[in-house]
Coordinates of C-alpha atoms in Angstrom, one line a residue:
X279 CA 0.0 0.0 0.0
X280 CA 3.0 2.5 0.7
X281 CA 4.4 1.8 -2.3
X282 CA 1.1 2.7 -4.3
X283 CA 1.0 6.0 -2.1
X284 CA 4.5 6.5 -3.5
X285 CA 3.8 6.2 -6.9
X286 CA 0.6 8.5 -6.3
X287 CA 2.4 11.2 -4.8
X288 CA 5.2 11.1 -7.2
X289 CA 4.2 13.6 -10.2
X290 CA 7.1 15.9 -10.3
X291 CA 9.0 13.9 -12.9
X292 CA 6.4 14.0 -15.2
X293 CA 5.9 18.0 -14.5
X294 CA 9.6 18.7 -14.9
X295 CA 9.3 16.9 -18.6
X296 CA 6.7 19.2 -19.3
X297 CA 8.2 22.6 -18.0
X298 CA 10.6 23.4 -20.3
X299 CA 8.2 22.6 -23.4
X300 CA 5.2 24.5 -22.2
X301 CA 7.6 27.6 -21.0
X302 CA 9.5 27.0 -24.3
X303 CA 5.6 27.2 -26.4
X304 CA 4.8 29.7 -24.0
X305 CA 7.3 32.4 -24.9
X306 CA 6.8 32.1 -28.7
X307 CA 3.1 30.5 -29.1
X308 CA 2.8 32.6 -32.1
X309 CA 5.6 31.4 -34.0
X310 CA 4.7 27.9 -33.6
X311 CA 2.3 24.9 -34.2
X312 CA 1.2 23.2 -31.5
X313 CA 2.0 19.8 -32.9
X314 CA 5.9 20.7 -32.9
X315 CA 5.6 21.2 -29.1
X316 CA 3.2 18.6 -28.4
X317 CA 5.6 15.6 -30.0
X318 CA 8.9 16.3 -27.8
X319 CA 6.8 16.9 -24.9
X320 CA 5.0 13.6 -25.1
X321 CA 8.7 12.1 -25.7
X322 CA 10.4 13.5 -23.0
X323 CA 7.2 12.7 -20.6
X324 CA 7.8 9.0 -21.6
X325 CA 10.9 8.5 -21.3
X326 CA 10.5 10.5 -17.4
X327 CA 8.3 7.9 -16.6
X328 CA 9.6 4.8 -17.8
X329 CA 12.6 5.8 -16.3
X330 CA 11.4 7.0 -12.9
X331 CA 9.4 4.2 -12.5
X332 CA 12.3 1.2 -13.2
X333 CA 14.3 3.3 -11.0
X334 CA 11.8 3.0 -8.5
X335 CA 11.1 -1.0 -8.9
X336 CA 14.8 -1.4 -8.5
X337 CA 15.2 1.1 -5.4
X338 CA 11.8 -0.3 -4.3
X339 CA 11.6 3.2 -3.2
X340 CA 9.5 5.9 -5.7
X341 CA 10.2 9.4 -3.2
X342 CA 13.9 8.8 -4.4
X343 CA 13.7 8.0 -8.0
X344 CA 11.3 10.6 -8.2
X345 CA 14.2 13.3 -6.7
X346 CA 16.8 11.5 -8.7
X347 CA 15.0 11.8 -12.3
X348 CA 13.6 15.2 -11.3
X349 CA 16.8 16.3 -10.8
X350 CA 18.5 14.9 -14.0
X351 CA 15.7 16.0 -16.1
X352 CA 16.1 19.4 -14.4
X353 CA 20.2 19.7 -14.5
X354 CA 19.5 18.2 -18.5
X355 CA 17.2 21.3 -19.7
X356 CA 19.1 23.8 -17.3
X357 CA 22.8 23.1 -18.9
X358 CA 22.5 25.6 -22.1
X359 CA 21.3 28.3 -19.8
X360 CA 24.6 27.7 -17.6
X361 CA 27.0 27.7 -20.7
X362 CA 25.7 30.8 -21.8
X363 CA 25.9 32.4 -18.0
X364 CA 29.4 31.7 -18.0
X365 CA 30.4 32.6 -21.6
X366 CA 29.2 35.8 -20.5
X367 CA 31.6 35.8 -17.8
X368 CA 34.3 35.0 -20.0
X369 CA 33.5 37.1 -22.7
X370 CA 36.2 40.0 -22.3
X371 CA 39.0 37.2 -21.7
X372 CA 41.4 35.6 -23.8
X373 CA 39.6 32.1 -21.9
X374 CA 38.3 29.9 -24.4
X375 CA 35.5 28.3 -22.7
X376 CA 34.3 24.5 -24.2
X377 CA 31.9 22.0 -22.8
X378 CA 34.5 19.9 -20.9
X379 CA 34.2 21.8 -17.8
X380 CA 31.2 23.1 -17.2
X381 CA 29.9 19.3 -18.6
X382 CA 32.3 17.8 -15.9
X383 CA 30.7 20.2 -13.1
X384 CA 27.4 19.1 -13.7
X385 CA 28.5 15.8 -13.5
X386 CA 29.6 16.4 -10.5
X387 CA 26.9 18.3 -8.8
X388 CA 24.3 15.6 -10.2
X389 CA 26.8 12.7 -8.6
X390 CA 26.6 15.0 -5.1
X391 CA 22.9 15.3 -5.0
X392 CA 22.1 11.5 -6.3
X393 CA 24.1 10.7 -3.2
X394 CA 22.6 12.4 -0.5
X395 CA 19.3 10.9 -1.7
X396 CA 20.5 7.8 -1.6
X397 CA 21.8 8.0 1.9
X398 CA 19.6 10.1 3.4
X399 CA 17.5 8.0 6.1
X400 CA 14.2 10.8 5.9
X401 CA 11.0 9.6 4.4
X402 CA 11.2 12.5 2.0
X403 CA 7.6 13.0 1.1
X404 CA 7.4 16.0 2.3
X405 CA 10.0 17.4 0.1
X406 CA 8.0 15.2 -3.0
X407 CA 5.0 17.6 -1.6
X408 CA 6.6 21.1 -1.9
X409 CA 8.5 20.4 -5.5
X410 CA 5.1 19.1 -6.6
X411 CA 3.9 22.1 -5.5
X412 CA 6.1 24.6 -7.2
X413 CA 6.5 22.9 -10.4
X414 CA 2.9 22.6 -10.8
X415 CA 2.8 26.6 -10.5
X416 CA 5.7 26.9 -13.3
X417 CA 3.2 24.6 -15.5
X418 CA 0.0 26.3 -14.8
X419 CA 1.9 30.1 -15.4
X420 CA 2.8 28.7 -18.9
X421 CA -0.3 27.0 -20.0
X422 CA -2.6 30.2 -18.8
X423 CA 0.0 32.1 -20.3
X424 CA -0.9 29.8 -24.2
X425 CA -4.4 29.5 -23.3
X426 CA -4.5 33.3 -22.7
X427 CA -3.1 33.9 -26.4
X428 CA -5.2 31.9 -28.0
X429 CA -8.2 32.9 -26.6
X430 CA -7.4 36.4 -27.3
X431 CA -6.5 35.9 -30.8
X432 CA -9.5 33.3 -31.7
X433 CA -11.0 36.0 -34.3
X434 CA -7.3 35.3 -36.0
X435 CA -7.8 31.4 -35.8
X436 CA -11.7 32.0 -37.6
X437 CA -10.5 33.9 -40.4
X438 CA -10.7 32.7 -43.9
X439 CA -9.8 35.3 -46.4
X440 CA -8.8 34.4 -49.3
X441 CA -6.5 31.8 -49.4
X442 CA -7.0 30.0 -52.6
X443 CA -9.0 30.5 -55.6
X444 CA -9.7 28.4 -58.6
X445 CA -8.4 29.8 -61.5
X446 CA -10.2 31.7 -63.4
X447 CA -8.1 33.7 -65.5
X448 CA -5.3 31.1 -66.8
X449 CA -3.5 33.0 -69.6
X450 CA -0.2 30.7 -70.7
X451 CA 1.3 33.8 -72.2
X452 CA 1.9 35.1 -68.7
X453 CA 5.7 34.7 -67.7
X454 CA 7.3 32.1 -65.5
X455 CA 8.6 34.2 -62.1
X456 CA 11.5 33.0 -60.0
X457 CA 11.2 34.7 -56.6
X458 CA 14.1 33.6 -55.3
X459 CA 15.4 35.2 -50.9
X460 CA 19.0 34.8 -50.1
X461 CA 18.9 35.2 -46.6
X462 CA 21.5 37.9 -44.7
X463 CA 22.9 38.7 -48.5
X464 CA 24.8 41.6 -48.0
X465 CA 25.9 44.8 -50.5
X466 CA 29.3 44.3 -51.8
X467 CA 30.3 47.9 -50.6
X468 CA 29.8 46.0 -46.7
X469 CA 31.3 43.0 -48.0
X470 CA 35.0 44.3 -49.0
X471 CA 34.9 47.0 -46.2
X472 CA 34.0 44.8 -43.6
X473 CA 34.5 41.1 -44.7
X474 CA 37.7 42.0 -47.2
X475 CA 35.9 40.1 -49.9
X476 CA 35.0 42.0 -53.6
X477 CA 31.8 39.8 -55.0
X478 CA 32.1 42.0 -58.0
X479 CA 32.8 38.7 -60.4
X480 CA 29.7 37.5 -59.2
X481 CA 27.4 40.3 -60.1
X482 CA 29.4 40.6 -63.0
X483 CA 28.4 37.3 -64.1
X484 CA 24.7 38.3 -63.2
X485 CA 25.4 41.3 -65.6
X486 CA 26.8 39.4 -68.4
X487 CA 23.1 36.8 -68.4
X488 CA 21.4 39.9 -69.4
X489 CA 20.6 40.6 -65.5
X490 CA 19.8 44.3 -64.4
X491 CA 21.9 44.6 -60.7
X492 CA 20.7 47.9 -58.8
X493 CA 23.7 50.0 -58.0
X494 CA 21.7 50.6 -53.7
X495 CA 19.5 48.6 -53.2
X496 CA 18.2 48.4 -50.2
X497 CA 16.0 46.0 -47.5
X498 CA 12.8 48.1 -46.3
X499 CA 13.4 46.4 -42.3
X500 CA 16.2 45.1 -41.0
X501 CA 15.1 41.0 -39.7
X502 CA 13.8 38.1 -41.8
X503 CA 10.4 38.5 -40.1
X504 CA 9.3 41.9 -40.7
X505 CA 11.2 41.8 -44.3
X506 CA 9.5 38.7 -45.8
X507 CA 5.9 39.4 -44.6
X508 CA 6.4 43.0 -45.9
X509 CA 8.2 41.8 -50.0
X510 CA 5.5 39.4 -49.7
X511 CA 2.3 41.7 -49.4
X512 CA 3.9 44.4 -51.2
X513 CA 3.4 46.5 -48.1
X514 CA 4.3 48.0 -44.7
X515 CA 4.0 46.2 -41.8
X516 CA 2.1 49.0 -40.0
X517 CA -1.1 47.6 -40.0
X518 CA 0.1 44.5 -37.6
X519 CA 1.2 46.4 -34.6
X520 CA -0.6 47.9 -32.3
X521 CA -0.9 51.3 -31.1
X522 CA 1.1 50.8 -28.2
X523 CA 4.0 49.2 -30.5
X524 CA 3.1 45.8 -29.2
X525 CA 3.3 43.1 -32.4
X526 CA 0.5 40.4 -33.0
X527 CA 3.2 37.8 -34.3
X528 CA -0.1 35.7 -35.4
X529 CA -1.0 38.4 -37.7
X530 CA 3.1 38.6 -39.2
X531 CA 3.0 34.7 -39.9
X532 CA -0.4 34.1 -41.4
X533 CA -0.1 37.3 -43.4
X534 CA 3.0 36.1 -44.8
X535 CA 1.6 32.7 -45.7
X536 CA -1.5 33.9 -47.6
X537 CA 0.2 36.9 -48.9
X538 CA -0.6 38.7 -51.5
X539 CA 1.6 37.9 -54.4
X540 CA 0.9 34.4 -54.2
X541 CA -3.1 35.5 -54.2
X542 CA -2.8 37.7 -56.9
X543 CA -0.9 35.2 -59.0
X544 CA -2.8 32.3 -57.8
X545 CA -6.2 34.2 -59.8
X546 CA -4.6 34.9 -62.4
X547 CA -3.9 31.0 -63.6
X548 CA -0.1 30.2 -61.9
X549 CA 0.5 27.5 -60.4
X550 CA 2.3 28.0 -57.4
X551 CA 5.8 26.2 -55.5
X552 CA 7.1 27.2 -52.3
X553 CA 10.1 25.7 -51.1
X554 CA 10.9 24.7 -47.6
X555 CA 13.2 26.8 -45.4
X556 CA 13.2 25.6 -42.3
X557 CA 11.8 29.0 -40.3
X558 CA 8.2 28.6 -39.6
X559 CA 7.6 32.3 -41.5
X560 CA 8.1 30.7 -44.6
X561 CA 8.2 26.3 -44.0
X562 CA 4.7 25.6 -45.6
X563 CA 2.5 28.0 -47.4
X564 CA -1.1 26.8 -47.1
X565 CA -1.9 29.1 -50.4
X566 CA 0.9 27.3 -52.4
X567 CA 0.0 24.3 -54.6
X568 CA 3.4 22.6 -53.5
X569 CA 5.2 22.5 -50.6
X570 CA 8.7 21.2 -51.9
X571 CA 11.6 20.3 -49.5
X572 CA 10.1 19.7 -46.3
X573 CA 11.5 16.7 -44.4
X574 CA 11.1 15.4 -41.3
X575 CA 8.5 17.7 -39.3
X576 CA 11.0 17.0 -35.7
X577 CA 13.9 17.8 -36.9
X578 CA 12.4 20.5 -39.5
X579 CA 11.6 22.4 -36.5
X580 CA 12.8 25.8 -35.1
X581 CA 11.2 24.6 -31.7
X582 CA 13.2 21.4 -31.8
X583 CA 16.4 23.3 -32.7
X584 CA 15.7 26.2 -29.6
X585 CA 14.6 22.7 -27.4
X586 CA 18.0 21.3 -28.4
X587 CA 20.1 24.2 -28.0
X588 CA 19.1 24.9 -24.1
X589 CA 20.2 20.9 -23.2
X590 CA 23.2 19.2 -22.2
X591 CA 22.8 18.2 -25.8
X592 CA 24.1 21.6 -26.7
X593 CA 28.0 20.5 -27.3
X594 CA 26.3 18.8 -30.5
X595 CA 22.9 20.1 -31.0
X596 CA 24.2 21.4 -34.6
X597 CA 25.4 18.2 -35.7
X598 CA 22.1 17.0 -34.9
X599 CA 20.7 19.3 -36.9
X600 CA 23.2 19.7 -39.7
X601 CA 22.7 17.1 -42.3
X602 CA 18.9 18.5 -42.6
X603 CA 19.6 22.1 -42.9
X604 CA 22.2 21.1 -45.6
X605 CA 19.8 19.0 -47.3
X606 CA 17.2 21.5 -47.1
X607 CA 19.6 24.2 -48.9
X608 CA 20.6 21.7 -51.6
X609 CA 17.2 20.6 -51.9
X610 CA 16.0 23.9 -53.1
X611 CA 18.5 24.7 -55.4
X612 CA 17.6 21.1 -57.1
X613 CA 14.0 22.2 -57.2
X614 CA 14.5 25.8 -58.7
X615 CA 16.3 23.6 -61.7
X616 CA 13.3 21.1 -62.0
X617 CA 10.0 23.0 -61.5
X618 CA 9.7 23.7 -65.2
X619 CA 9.3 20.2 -66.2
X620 CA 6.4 19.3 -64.4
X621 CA 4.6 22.9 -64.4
X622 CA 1.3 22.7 -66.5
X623 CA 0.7 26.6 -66.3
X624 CA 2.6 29.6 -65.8
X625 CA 4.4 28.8 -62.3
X626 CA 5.5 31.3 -59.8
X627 CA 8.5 29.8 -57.4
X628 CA 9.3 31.1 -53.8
X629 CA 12.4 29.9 -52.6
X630 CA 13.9 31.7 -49.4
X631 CA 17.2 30.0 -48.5
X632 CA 19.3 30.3 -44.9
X633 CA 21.9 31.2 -46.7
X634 CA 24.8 32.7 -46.5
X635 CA 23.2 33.7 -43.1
X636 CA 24.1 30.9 -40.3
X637 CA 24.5 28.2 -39.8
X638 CA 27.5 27.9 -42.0
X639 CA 26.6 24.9 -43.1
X640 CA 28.8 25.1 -46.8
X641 CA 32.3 25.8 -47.8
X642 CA 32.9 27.8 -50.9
X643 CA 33.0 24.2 -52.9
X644 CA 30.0 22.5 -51.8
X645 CA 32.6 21.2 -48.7
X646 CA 30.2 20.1 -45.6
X647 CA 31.2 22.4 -42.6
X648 CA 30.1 21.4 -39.4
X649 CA 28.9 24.7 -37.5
X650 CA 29.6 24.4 -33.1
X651 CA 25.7 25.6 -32.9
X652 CA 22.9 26.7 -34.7
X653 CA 22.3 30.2 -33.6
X654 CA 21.6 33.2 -35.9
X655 CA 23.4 36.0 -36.1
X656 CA 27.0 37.1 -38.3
X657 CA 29.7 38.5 -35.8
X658 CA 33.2 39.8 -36.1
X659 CA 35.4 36.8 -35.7
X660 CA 37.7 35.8 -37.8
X661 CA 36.3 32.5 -37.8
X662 CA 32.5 33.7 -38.5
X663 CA 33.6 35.8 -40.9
X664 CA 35.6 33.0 -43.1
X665 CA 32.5 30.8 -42.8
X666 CA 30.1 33.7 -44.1
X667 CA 32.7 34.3 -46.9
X668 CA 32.5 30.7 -47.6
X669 CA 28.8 29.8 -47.8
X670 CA 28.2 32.9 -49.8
X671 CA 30.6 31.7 -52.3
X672 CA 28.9 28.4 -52.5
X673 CA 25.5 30.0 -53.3
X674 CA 27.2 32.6 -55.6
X675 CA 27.8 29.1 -57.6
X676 CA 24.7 27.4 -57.6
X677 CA 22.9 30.5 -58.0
X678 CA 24.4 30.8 -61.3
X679 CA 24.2 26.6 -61.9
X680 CA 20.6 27.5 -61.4
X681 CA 20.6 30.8 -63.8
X682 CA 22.4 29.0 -66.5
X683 CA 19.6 26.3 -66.5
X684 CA 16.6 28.2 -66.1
X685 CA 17.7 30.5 -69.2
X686 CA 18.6 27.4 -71.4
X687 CA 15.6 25.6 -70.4
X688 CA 13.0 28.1 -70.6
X689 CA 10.2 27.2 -72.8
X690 CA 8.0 30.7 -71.3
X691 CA 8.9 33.8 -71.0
X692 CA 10.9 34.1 -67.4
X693 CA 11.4 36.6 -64.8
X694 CA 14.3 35.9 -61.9
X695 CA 14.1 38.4 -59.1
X696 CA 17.2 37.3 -56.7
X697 CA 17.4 39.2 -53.3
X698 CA 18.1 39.0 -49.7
X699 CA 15.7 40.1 -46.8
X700 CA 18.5 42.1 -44.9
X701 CA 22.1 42.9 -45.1
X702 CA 24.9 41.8 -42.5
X703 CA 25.3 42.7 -38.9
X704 CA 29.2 43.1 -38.7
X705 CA 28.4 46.3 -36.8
X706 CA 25.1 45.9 -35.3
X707 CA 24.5 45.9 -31.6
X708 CA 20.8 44.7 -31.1
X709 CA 20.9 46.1 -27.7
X710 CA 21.3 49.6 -29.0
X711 CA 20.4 49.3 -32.7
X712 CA 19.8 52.8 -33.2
X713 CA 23.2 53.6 -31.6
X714 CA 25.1 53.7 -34.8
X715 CA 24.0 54.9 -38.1
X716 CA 27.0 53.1 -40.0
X717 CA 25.7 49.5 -38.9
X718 CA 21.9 50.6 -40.1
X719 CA 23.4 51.1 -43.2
X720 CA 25.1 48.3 -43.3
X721 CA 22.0 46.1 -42.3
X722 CA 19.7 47.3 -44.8
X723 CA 22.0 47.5 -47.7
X724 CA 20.9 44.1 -49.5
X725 CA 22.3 42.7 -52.4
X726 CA 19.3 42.7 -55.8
X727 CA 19.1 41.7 -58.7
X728 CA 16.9 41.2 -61.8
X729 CA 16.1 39.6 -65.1
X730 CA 13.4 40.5 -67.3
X731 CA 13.2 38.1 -70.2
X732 CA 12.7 41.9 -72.6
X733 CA 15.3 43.4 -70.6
X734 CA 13.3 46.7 -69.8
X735 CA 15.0 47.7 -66.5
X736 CA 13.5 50.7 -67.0
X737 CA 11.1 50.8 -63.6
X738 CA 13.9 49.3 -61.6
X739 CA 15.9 52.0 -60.0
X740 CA 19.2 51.9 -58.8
X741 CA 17.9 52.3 -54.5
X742 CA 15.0 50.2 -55.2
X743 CA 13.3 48.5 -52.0
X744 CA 11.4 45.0 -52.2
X745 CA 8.0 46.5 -51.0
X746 CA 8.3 47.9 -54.8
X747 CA 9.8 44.9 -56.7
X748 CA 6.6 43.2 -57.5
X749 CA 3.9 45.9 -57.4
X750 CA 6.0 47.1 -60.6
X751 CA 6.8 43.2 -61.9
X752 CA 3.3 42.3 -61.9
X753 CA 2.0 45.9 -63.0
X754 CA 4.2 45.3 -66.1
X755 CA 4.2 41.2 -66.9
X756 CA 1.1 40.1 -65.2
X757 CA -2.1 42.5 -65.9
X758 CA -1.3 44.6 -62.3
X759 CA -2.5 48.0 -61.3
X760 CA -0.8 48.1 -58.6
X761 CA 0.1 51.6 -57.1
X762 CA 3.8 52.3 -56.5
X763 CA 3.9 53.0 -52.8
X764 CA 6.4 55.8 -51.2
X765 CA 9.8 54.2 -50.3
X766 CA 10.8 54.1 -46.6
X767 CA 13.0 51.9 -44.6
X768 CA 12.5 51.0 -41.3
X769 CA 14.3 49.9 -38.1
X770 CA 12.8 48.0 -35.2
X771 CA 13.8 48.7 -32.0
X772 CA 13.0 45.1 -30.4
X773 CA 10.4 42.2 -30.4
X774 CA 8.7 42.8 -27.0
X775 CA 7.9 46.4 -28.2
X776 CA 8.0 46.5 -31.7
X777 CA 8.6 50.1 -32.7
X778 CA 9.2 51.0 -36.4
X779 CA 11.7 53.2 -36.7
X780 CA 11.9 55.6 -39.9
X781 CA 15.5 55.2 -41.2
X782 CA 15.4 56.2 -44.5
X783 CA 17.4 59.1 -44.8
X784 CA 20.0 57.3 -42.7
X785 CA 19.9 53.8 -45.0
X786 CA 20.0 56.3 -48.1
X787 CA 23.1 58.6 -47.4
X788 CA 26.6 57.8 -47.8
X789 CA 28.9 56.5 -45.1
X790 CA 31.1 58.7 -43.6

């Protein structure tokens, strides 16, 4: 009967399993589906179990394994969060700080506390009572916390625009369109000031294909989210924050998966293909016709990868993740080379690629680099610096691989709009991105270019900003009346308060 109490009593493990997923789903419930939270929880909850309760039949004893597992499981999700604390520490030293130690001094303190509750002589259900207790409260502040969101948003969950028409206006003289997002592509004036590389023989080689590359062009917001939902619509992003600044992140994703172009083009007969990033902003498109390149829905997971990243798996969380985002990468430069074969209409392509932007996943040849982590963001080292340079290279050459076969293949007429959401950050400090107006040049300084299959450049200016590109492509190729907005580029002070900043005149004047 005591042992039945035991296992009765005994619910922490369970909790623990579940804390870090629901606070993980918690802090970023619009930017995921539930289903990529649900499946590691319900894996980690199992194997909590199973293993608290054969450590209990052995120890004949359920108080301890409980403490034991609780503890593992806690010491397991708490490690990435105590590298990070001390890298921070050691961030102004010539220390170099692996996983060795602070791997060995967790270790260590999990060895100290499994000990004392295997010696200690006290009934410890009292103890089982309190950590129930408080780990329930971390569970129930996250789930309110989700339920909150969704019940606030429901009118966003209930809204069926326009999504997908039949075709009704299928005219096969309309051009093929490549749409094609290098992510964190930056301007060549950036790249040989700051990264001492000249990518002049690759626009060159752009140039000599009969492309049109703008002289300044540049991104009209600095980060992949606000950029893609706003190239995508054809429009600001005003209209999704609030009037205290606060974003609807809902609103950002679902507006960039039934955008506009792809609704506009979807009416007027194309058949559309989306290919597969790997962020949830652009992994499926529910307007598209095909979803191309999307693999294994765990692993094909920003959740998963932010899950990884915070556990003692950490020291190889990107190896984990590696082989998939390379395939992913490859994958799409495959597709944008077979699409035209099985197209029975016009066909419009969308293919934003995490490249050259980390992980550095590529070197200059194809090579397989394997990155230490996953995390976003171009710095100054020596060593990031060599791996941007190096994956850029690589898609400089399949970019043109695909150009080359696109232009020898084409049995339409084709468009090919190549451009990047952002620029680098070799300068930028997003604690204080406002602090200097050289980085928020450098960040929204992109690198652009087009080809027209009549070659008439002529609406394409030399600054021109993506909120532009298509209301003039489709005005032109595609029966549009579209009306050419004002240009502005904004900055964005930070996600919890989501301030657009007007940047233009600072984006548009030269560096000092």
């Amino acid at each position: 009967m005591a042992i039945i109490e035991q296992k009765a009593s005994v619910i922490h493990p369970i909790l623990f399993a579940l804390f870090p997923i629901t606070f993980l789903f918690s802090q970023n419930v619009a930017q995921i589906y539930p289903i990529e939270a649900i499946i590691p929880g319900l894996l980690i909850t199992a194997i909590s179990i199973i293993s608290w309760y054969g450590l209990g039949v052995i120890s004949k004893n359920y108080f301890k394994s409980g403490l034991i597992i609780s503890t593992g499981i806690f010491l397991f999700f708490f490690y990435g969060h105590y590298y990070e604390f001390l890298v921070n520490i050691f961030v102004n030293t010539d220390i170099s700080l692996g996983h060795k130690i602070p791997l060995i001094s967790f270790v260590i303190i999990f060895s100290i506390i499994i000990s004392f509750i295997i010696i200690t002589k006290k009934k410890l259900d009292n103890l089982t009572k309190i950590i129930n207790a408080i780990v329930i409260v971390m569970v129930l502040l996250s789930v309110v916390n989700i339920a909150s969101f969704y019940i606030l948003n429901s009118s966003e969950f209930t809204n069926n625009e326009l999504v997908k028409t039949d075709y009704f206006d299928s005219n096969l003289s309309y051009p093929n369109i490549y749409y094609i997002i290098l992510d964190g592509y930056g301007h060549n004036d950036y790249l040989k000031k700051y990264y001492n590389y000249d990518n002049s023989e690759f626009l060159s080689a752009l140039e000599n294909r009969g492309f049109f590359v703008p002289e300044k062009p540049t991104s009209n917001y600095p980060a992949t989210i606000t950029s893609l939902t706003s190239l995508l619509n054809m429009e600001y992003n005003d209209k999704l924050v609030n009037e205290n600044g606060i974003p609807n992140w809902l609103k950002f994703y679902e507006a960039a998966k039934n955008n506009k172009i792809m609704k506009y083009l979807n009416k007027h007969g194309y058949e559309i293909y989306n290919l597969d990033s790997g962020v949830y902003l652009t992994r499926h498109m529910p307007i598209a016709d095909h979803n191309l390149c999307g693999t294994n829905f765990l692993i094909n997971s920003e959740f998963s990868t932010e899950l990884f990243r915070i556990t003692m798996l950490k020291p190889v969380y990107g190896q984990i993740f590696e082989t998939e985002g390379r395939e992913r990468i490859n994958c799409a430069f495959t597709s944008l080379n077979e699409v035209h074969k099985e197209a029975n209409n016009p066909f419009f392509i969308f293919a934003h690629i995490i490249a050259p932007h980390t992980p550095y996943l590529f070197g200059p040849n194809g090579e397989h680099v394997s990155p230490n982590d996953l995390e976003f963001g171009n710095n100054k080292s020596p060593k990031d610096i060599e791996g941007y340079i190096g994956q850029l290279q690589y898609v400089n050459k399949k970019i043109l691989e695909n150009v080359d076969n696109i232009l020898e293949n084409k049995e339409n007429n084709t468009i090919i709009v190549i451009t990047a959401d952002h620029g680098t950050r070799y300068l930028l400090d997003w604690e204080c991105p406002l602090c200097n107006e050289e980085a928020i040049r450098e960040r929204m300084a992109i690198f652009s270019a087009f080809y027209f299959y009549d070659e008439n450049y002529n609406t394409i200016e030399k600054d021109i900003t993506p909120v532009n590109s298509f209301r003039k492509i489709l005005n032109a190729y595609v029966d549009g009346e579209f009306k050419i907005i004002e240009k502005h580029n904004y900055f964005v002070t930070n996600q919890t308060s989501l301030v657009f900043i007007d940047v233009t005149d600072i984006a548009t004047s030269e560096d000092n």
